[in-house]
Coordinates of C-alpha atoms and ligand atoms in Angstrom, one line a residue:
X1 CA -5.2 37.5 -10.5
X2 CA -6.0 39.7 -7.8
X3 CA -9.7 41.4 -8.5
X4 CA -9.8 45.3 -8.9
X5 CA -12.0 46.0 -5.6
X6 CA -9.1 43.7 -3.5
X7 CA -6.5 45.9 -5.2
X8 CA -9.0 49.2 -3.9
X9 CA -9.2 48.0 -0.6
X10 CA -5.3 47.1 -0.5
X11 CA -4.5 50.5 -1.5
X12 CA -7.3 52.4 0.8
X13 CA -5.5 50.0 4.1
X14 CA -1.7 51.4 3.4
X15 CA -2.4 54.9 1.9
X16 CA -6.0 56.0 3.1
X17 CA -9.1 57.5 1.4
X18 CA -7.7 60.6 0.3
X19 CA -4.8 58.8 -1.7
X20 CA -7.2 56.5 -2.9
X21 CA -9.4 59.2 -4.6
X22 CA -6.3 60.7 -6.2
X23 CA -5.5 57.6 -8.0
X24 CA -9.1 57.0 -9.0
X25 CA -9.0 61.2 -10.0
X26 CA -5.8 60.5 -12.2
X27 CA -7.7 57.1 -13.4
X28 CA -11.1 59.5 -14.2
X29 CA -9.0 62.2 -15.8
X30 CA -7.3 59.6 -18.3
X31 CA -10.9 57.9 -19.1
X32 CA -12.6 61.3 -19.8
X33 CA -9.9 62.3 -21.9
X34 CA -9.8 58.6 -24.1
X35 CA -13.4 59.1 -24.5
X36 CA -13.0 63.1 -25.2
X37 CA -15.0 64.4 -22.4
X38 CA -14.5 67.5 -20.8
X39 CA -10.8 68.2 -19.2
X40 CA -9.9 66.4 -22.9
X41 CA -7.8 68.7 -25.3
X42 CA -9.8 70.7 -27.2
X43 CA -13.5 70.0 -25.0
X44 CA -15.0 73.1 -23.4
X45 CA -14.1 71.7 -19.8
X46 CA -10.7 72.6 -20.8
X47 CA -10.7 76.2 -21.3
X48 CA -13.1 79.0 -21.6
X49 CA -16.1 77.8 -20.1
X50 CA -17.9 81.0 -20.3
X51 CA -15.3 82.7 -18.5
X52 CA -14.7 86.2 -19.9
X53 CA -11.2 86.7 -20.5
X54 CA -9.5 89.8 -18.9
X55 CA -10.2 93.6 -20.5
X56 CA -6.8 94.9 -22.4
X57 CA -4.2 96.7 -19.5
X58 CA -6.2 94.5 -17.0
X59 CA -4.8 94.4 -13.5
X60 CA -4.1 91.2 -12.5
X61 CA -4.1 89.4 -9.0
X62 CA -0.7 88.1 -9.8
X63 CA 2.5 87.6 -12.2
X64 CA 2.4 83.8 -11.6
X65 CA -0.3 81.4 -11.0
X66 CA 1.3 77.5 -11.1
X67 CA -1.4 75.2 -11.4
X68 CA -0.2 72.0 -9.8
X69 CA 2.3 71.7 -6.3
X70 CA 3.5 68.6 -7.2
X71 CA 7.1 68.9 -8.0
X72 CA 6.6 72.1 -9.7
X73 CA 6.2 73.8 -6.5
X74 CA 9.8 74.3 -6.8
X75 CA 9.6 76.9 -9.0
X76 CA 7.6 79.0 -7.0
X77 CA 10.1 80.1 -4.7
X78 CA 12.8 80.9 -7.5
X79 CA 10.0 83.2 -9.3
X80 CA 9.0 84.9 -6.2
X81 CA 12.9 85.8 -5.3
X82 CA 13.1 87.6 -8.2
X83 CA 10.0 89.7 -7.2
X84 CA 7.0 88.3 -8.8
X85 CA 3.9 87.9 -7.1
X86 CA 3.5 84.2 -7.4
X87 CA 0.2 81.8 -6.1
X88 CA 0.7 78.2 -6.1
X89 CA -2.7 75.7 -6.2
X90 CA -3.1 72.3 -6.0
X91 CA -6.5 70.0 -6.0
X92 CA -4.7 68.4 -3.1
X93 CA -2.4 69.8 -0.4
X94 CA 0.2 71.9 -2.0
X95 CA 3.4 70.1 -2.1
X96 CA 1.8 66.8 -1.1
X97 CA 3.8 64.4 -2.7
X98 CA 2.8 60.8 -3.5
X99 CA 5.9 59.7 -4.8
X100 CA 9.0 58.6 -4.1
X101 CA 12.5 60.2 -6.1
X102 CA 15.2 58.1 -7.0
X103 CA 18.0 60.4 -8.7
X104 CA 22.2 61.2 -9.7
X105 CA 24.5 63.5 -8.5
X106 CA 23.4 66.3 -11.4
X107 CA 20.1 66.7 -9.7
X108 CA 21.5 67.2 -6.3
X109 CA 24.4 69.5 -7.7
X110 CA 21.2 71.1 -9.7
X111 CA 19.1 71.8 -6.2
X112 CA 22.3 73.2 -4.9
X113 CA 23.2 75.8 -7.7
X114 CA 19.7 77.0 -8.4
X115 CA 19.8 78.2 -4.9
X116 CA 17.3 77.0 -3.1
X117 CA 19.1 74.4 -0.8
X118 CA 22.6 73.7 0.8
X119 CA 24.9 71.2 -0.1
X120 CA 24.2 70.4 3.9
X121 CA 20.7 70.6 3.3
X122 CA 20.1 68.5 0.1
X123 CA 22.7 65.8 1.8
X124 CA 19.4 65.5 4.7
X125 CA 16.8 65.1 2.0
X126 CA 18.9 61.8 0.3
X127 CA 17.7 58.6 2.4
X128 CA 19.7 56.2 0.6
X129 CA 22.9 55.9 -1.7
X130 CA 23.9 52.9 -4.1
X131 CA 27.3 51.4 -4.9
X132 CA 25.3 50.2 -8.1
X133 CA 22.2 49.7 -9.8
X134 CA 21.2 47.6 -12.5
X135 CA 19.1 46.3 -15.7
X136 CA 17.4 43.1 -15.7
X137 CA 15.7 40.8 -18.0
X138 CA 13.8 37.5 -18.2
X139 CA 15.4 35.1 -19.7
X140 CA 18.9 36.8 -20.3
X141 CA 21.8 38.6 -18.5
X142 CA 22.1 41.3 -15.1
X143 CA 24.4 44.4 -16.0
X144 CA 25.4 46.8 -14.0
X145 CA 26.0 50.2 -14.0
X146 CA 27.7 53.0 -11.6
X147 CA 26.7 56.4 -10.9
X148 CA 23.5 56.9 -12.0
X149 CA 20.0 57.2 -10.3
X150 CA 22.2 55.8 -6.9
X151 CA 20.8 58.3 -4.7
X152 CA 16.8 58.0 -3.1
X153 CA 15.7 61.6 -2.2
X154 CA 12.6 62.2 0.3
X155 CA 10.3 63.5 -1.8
X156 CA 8.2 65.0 0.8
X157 CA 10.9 66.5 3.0
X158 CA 11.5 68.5 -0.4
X159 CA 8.7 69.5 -1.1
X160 CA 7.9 70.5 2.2
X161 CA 11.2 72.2 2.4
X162 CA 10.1 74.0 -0.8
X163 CA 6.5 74.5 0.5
X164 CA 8.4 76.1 3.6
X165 CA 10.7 78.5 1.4
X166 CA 7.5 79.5 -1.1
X167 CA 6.1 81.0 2.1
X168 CA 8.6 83.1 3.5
X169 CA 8.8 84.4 0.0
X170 CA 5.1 85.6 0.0
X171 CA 4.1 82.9 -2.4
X172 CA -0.1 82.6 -2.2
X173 CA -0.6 78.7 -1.4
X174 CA -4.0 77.6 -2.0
X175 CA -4.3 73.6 -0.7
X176 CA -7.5 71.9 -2.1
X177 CA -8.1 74.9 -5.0
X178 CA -8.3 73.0 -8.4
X179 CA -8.1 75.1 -12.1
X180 CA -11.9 74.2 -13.6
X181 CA -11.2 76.5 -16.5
X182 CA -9.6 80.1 -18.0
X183 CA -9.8 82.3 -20.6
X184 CA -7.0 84.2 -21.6
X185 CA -7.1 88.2 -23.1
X186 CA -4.1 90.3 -24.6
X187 CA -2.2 90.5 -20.6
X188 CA -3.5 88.4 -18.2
X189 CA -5.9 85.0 -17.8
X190 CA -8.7 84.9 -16.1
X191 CA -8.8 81.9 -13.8
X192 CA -12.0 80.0 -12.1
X193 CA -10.8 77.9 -9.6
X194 CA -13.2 75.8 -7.3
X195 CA -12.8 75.0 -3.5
X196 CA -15.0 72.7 -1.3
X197 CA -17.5 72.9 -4.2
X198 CA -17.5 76.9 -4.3
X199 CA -15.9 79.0 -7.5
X200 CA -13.9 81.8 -7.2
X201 CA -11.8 83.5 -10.1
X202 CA -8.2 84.8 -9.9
X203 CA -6.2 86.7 -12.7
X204 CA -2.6 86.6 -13.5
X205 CA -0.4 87.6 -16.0
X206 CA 1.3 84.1 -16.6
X207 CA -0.6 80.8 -16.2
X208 CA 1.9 78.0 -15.6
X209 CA 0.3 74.2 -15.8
X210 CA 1.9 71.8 -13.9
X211 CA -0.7 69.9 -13.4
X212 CA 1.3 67.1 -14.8
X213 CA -0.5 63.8 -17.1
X214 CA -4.2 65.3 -15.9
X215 CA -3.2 68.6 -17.3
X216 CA -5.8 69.4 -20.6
X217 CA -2.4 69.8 -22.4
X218 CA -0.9 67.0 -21.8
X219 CA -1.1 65.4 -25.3
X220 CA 2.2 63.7 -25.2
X221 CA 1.4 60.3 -27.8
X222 CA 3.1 57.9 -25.1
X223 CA 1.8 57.3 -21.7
X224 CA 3.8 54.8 -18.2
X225 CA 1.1 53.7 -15.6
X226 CA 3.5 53.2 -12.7
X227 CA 2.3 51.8 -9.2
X228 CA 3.9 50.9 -6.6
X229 CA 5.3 52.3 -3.5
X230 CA 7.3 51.8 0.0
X231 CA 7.3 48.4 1.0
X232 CA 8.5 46.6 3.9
X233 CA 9.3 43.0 4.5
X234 CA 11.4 42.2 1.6
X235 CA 14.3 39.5 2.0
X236 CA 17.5 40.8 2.3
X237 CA 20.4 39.2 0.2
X238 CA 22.4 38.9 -3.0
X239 CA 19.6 36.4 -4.8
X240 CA 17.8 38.1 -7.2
X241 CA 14.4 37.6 -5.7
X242 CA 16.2 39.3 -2.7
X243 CA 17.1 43.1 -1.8
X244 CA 20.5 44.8 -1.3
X245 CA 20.3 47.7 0.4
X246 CA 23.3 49.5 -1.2
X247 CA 22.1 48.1 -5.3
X248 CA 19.3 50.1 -6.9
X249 CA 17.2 47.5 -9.1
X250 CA 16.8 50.3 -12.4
X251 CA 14.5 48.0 -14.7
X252 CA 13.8 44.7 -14.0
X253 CA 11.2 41.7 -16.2
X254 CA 9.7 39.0 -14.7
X255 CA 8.1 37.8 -17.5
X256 CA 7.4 38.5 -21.5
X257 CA 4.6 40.4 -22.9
X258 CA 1.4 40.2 -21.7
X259 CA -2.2 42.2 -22.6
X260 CA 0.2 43.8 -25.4
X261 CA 2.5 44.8 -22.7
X262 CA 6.1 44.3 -21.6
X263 CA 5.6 44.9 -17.9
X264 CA 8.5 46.5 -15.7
X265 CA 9.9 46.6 -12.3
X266 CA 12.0 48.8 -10.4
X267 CA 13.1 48.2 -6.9
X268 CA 15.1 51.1 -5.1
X269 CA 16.3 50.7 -1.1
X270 CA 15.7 53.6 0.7
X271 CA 15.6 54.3 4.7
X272 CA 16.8 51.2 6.9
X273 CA 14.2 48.4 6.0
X274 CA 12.7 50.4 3.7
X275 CA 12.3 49.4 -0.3
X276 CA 10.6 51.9 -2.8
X277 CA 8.8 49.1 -5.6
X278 CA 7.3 50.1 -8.9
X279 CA 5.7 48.2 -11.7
X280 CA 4.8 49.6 -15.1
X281 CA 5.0 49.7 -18.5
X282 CA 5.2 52.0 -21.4
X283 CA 2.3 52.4 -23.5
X284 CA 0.8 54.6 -26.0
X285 CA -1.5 56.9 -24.8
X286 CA -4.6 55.4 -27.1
X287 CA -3.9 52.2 -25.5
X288 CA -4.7 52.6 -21.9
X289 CA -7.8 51.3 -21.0
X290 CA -10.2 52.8 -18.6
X291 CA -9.0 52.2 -14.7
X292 CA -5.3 51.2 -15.6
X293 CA -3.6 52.5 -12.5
X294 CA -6.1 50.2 -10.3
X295 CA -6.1 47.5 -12.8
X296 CA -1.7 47.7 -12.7
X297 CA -2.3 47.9 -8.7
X298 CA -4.3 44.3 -9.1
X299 CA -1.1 42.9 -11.3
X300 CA 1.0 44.1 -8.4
X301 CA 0.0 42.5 -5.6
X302 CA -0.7 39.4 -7.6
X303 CA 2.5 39.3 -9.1
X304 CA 5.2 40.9 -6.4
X305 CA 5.9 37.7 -5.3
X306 CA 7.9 36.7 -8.9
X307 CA 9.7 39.7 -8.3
X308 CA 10.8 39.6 -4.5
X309 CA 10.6 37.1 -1.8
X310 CA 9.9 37.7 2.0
X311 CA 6.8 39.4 3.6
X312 CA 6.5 41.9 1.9
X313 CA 3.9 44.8 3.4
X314 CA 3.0 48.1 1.1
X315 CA 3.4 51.4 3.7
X316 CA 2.9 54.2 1.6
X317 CA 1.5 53.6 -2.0
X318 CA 2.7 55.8 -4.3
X319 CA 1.4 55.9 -8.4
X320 CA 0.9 57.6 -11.4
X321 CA 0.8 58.4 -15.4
X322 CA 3.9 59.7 -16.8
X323 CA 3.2 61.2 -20.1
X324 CA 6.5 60.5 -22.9
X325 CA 6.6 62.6 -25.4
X326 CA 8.3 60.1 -28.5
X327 CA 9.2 63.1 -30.5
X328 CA 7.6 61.4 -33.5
X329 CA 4.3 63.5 -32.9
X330 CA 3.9 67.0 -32.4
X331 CA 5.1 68.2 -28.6
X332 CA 2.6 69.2 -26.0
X333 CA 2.0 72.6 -26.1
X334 CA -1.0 75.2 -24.5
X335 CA -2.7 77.1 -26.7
X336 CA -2.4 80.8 -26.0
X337 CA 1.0 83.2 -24.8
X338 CA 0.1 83.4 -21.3
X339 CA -0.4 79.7 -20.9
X340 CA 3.3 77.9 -20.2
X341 CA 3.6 74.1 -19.4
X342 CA 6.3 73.0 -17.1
X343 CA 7.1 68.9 -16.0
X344 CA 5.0 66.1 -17.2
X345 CA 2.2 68.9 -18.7
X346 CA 5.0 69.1 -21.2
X347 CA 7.0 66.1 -21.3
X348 CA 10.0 67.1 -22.1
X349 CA 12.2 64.8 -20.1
X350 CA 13.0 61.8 -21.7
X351 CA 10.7 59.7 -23.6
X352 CA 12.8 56.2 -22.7
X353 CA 13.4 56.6 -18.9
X354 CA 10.6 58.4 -17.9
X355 CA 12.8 59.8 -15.1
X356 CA 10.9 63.5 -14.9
X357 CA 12.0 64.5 -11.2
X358 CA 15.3 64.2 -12.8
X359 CA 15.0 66.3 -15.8
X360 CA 12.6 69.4 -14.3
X361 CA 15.3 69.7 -10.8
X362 CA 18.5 69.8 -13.9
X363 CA 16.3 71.9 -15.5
X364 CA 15.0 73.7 -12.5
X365 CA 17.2 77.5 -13.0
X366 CA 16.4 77.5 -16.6
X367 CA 13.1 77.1 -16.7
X368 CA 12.4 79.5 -13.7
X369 CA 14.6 82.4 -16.1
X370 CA 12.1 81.4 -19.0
X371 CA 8.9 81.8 -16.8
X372 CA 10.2 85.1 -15.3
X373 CA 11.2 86.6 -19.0
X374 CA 7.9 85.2 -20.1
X375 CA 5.6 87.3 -18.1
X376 CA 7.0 90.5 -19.7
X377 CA 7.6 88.7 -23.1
X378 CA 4.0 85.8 -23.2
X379 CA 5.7 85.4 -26.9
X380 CA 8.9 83.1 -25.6
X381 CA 6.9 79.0 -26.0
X382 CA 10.1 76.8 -25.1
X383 CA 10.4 76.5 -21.1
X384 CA 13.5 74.3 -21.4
X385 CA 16.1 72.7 -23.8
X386 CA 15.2 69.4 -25.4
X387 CA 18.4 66.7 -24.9
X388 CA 19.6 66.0 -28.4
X389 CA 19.4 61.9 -27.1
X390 CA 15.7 62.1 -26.8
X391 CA 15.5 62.6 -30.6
X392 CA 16.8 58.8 -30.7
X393 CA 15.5 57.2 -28.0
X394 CA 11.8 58.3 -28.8
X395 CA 11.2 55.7 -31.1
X396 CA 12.9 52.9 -28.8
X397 CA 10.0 53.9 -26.6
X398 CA 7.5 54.0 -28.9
X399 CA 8.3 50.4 -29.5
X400 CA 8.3 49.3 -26.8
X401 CA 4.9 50.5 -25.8
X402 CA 3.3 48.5 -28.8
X403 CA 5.6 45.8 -29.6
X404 CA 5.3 44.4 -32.9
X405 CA 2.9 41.4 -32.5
X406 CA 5.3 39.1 -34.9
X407 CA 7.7 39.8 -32.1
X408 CA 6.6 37.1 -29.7
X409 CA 6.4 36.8 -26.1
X410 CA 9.7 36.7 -25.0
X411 CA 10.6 39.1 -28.4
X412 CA 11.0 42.2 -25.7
X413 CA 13.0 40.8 -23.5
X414 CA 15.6 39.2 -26.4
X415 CA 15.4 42.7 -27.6
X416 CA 16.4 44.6 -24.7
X417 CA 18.6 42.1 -23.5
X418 CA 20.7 42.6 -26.5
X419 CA 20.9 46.6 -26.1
X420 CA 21.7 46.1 -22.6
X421 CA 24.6 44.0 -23.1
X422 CA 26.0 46.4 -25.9
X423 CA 25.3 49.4 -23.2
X424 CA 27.7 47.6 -20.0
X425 CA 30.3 46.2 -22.5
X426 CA 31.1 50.2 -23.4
X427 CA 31.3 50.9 -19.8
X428 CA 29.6 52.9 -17.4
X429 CA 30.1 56.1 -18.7
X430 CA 28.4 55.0 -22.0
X431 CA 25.9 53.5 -20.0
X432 CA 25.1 55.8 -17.7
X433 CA 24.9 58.4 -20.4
X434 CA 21.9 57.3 -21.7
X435 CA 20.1 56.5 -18.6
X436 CA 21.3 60.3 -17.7
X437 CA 20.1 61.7 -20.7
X438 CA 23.5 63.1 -21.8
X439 CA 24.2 60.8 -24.8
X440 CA 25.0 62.5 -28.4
X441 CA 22.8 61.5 -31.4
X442 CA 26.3 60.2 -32.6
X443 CA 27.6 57.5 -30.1
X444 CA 23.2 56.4 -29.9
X445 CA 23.7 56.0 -33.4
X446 CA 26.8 53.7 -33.0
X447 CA 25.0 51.9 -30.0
X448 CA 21.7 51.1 -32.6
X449 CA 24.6 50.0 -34.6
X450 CA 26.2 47.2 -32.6
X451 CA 22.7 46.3 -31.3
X452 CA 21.5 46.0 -34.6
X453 CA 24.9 43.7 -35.5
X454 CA 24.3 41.5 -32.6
X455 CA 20.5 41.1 -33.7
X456 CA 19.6 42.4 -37.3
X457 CA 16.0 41.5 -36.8
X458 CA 15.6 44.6 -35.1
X459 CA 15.4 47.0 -38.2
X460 CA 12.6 44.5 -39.2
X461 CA 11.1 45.4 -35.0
X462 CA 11.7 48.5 -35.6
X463 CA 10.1 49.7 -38.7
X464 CA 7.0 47.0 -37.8
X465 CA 6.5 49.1 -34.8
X466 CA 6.8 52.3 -36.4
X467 CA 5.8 52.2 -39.8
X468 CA 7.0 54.1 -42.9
X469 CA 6.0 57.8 -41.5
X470 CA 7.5 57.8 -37.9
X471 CA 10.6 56.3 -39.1
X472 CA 11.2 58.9 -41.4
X473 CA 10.4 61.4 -38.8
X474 CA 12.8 59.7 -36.6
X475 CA 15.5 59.8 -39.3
X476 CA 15.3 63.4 -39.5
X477 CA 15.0 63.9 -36.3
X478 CA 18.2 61.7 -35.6
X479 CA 19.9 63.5 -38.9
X480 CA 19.6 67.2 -37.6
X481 CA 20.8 66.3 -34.2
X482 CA 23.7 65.1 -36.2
X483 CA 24.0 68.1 -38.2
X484 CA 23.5 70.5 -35.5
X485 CA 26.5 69.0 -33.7
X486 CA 28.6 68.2 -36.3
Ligands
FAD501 C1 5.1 56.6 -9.1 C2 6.1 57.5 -9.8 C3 7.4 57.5 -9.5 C4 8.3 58.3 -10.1 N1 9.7 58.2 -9.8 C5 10.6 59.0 -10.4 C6 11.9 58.9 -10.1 O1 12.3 58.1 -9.3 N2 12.8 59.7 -10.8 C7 12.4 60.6 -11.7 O2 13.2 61.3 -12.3 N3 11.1 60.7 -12.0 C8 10.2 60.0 -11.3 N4 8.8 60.1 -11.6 C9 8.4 61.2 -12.5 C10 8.2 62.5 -11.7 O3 7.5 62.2 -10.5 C11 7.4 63.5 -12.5 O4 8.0 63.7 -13.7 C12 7.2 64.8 -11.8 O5 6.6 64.7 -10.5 C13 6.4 65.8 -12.6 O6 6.2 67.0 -11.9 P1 5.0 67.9 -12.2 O7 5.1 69.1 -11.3 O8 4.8 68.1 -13.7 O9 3.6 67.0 -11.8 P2 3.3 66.3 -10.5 O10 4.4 66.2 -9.6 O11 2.6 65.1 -10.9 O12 2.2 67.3 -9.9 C14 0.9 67.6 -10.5 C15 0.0 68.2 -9.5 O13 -1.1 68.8 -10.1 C16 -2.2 68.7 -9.3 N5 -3.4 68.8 -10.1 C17 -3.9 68.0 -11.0 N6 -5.0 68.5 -11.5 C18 -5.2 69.8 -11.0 C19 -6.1 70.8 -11.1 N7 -7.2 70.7 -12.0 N8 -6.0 71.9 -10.4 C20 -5.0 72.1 -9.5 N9 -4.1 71.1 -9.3 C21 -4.2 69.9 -10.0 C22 -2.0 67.3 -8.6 O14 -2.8 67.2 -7.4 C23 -0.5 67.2 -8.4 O15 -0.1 67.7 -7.1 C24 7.9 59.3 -11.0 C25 6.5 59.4 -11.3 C26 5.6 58.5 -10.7 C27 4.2 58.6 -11.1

């Protein structure tokens, strides 16, 4: 095993010493808030702070503050076309992604039709399209699936492209401004914001968070350290320790649970000789220990080479806690009518794939609507619609991020090996409707079935995992879904 300070210093060498402090920022934020210290739900880091909410019929400075340009900054430009007076801050640079998108043809179709981009335009931001991708695990089978997440976007072209667009709209970018607190009164919140070590305060009618997993709010119960980045170097070829630069690797195991985890890779091409890697794993939030994203970064290098073969070289390290919301708990919500989560703040995207670039761009028109009807009516709370699917597939997550210790080592991987194989036998449109999100409760109720016929010991995972409560929270869940559509 590689030791944390290597993993540091391997990091600091690709990606430099500001992206190294953001990952140990997102590593500090997620240790204060397991040991309840200020930024944590609730502690006084989080709101007030002896801020002194605005008068009633206050003024404010604007309609629309969004806290956090990370992919959020999209929305900035869609609120300011329809006249708002919008500001955009980040702790970093505004827009400064650290990440890399792989995506479908809904979320390019979805860029187009909110109106932001061209067809021609979007076509210049994908690096990398895939005849296939597909799901991999130790021990068992390789199946394949077309037309979904087969197309790598450049993140930071977009968001600089957006970034561009938010200022010939008049949007207020402020790089390097991060939210320290606010207080909110009957029309606007008072903000205090802090620059270079200097605090200022701003007011605004409608606070939007999209400050993602270090957001206050972001209480989601599950939690899926991901690190990783661009890598060069990797062998080229159809072996499966090799590359193929037209296959998208979706979830891949090397190996069965370890620490309490089942560990995950994800391998997507992107521009000539380039190969986006991640490895995670789904957790629940409780469960991450202090320092995970640099402890994960240690497991990476040591482990890459089970994964791929060549020389492999890491360019631009990119990382992160996506919060999953299981639907078992109560959802992630500010406190307040002024306060609106948006992205990972909220967690609304789904709880099994984690894919949350793919669920704010579909979602991208409607939630910009709901944030612009919002500031004149604070009293509207749902941003987005939730995808019936997630009602199921919340619990599939929430196993695996605490698999059942009876289940053994290799338990996971038998497990999902199973699913998997009942997923490609109904083709890819089956498939691919889970990994897109558009599954009905009914046909993932007939896909637990034949999983559960091929390998009944997983009501016995299942309810070992869960216990009593959440399963009947999940039934009901499940049920009205049902209901609603039926
Ligand atoms: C490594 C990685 C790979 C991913 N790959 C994919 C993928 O391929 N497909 C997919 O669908 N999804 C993917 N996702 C998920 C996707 O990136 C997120 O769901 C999405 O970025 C969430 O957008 P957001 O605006 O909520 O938050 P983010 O994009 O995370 O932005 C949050 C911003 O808030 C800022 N911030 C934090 N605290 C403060 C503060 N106090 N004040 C001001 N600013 C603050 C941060 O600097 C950051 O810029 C990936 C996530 C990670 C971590």
């Amino acid at each position: 095993m590689i030791r944390r300070e290597v993993a540091r210093g391997l990091v600091r060498e690709a990606g430099g010493e500001a992206l190294l402090e953001r990952l140990e920022h997102l590593d500090a934020v997620r240790s204060a808030r397991a040991s309840g210290a200020a930024g944590a739900p609730g502690a006084a880091g989080a709101r007030g702070e002896g801020l002194r909410a605005p008068d009633r019929g206050a003024r404010p400075d604007h309609d629309v503050v969004i806290a956090g340009g990370g992919l959020s900054l999209l929305l900035a430009p869609l609120l300011a076309a329809k006249g708002l007076r919008v500001a955009v801050l980040d702790r970093a640079r505004v827009g400064g992604a650290h990440r890399e998108w792989n995506a479908g043809e809904a979320e390019v179709q979805a860029l187009v039709g909110c109106g932001l981009f061209s067809r021609e335009e979007v076509e210049r931001l994908i690096v990398a399209r895939y005849r296939e991708g597909f799901c991999r695990w130790h021990g068992g089978g390789t199946y394949p699936v077309r037309g979904v997440l087969d197309h790598a976007i450049d993140a930071r072209g977009l968001l600089d492209a957006a970034r561009a667009q938010a200022e010939a709209r008049g949007v207020s970018l402020l790089d390097e401004h991060a939210l320290v607190a606010h207080a909110e009164g009957r029309d606007a919140v008072a903000l205090s914001v802090e620059s270079g070590g200097v605090r200022r305060s701003l007011s605004t009618r409608l606070l939007v968070d999209a400050r993602g997993a270090a957001s206050p709010y972001a209480t989601a119960d599950l939690i899926c350290p991901t690190v990783g980045g661009v890598m060069e170097g990797l062998e080229v070829g159809p072996g499966p320790r090799q590359i193929q630069p037209d296959v998208g690797e979706i979830l891949v195991s090397t190996e069965g649970i370890d620490g309490g985890f089942q560990h995950l890779w994800e391998g997507f091409p992107g521009r000539p000789g380039e190969t986006t890697v991640y490895l995670f794993y789904y957790a629940r939030a409780e469960d991450v220990g202090p320092g995970a994203l640099v402890s994960l970064y240690a497991r990476f290098f040591a482990q890459l080479g089970r994964y791929k073969a060549g020389e492999p070289q890491l360019v631009r390290p990119t990382f992160g806690y996506i919060p999953g919301w299981s639907r078992l708990s109560p959802a992630p919500r500010a406190k307040g009518r002024r306060v609106k989560l948006v992205g990972d703040a909220a967690a609304r995207h789904s709880p099994l794939t984690f894919c949350g670039f793919g669920a704010s761009v579909r979602g991208l028109a409607r939630t910009a609507k709901a944030l612009g009807e919002a500031v004149e009516r604070p009293e509207v709370s749902e941003m987005g619609e939730d995808a019936p699917v997630h009602a199921g597939t919340g619990a599939l997550a929430a196993l695996m991020a605490r698999p059942p210790r009876g289940m053994g080592a290799e338990g996971m991987n038998a497990l999902l090996d199973t699913a998997f194989s009942v997923l490609h036998a109904e083709g890819d449109a089956f498939y691919g409707a889970l990994l897109r999100d558009e599954m009905s409760a009914g046909d993932f109720v007939g896909f637990l079935q034949k999983t559960a016929r091929l390998r009944p010991s997983v009501y016995r995972e299942v309810f070992g995992a869960l216990g009593a409560g959440a399963l009947g929270r999940w039934g009901v869940g499940l049920a009205r879904e049902l209901l609603r559509v039926g």
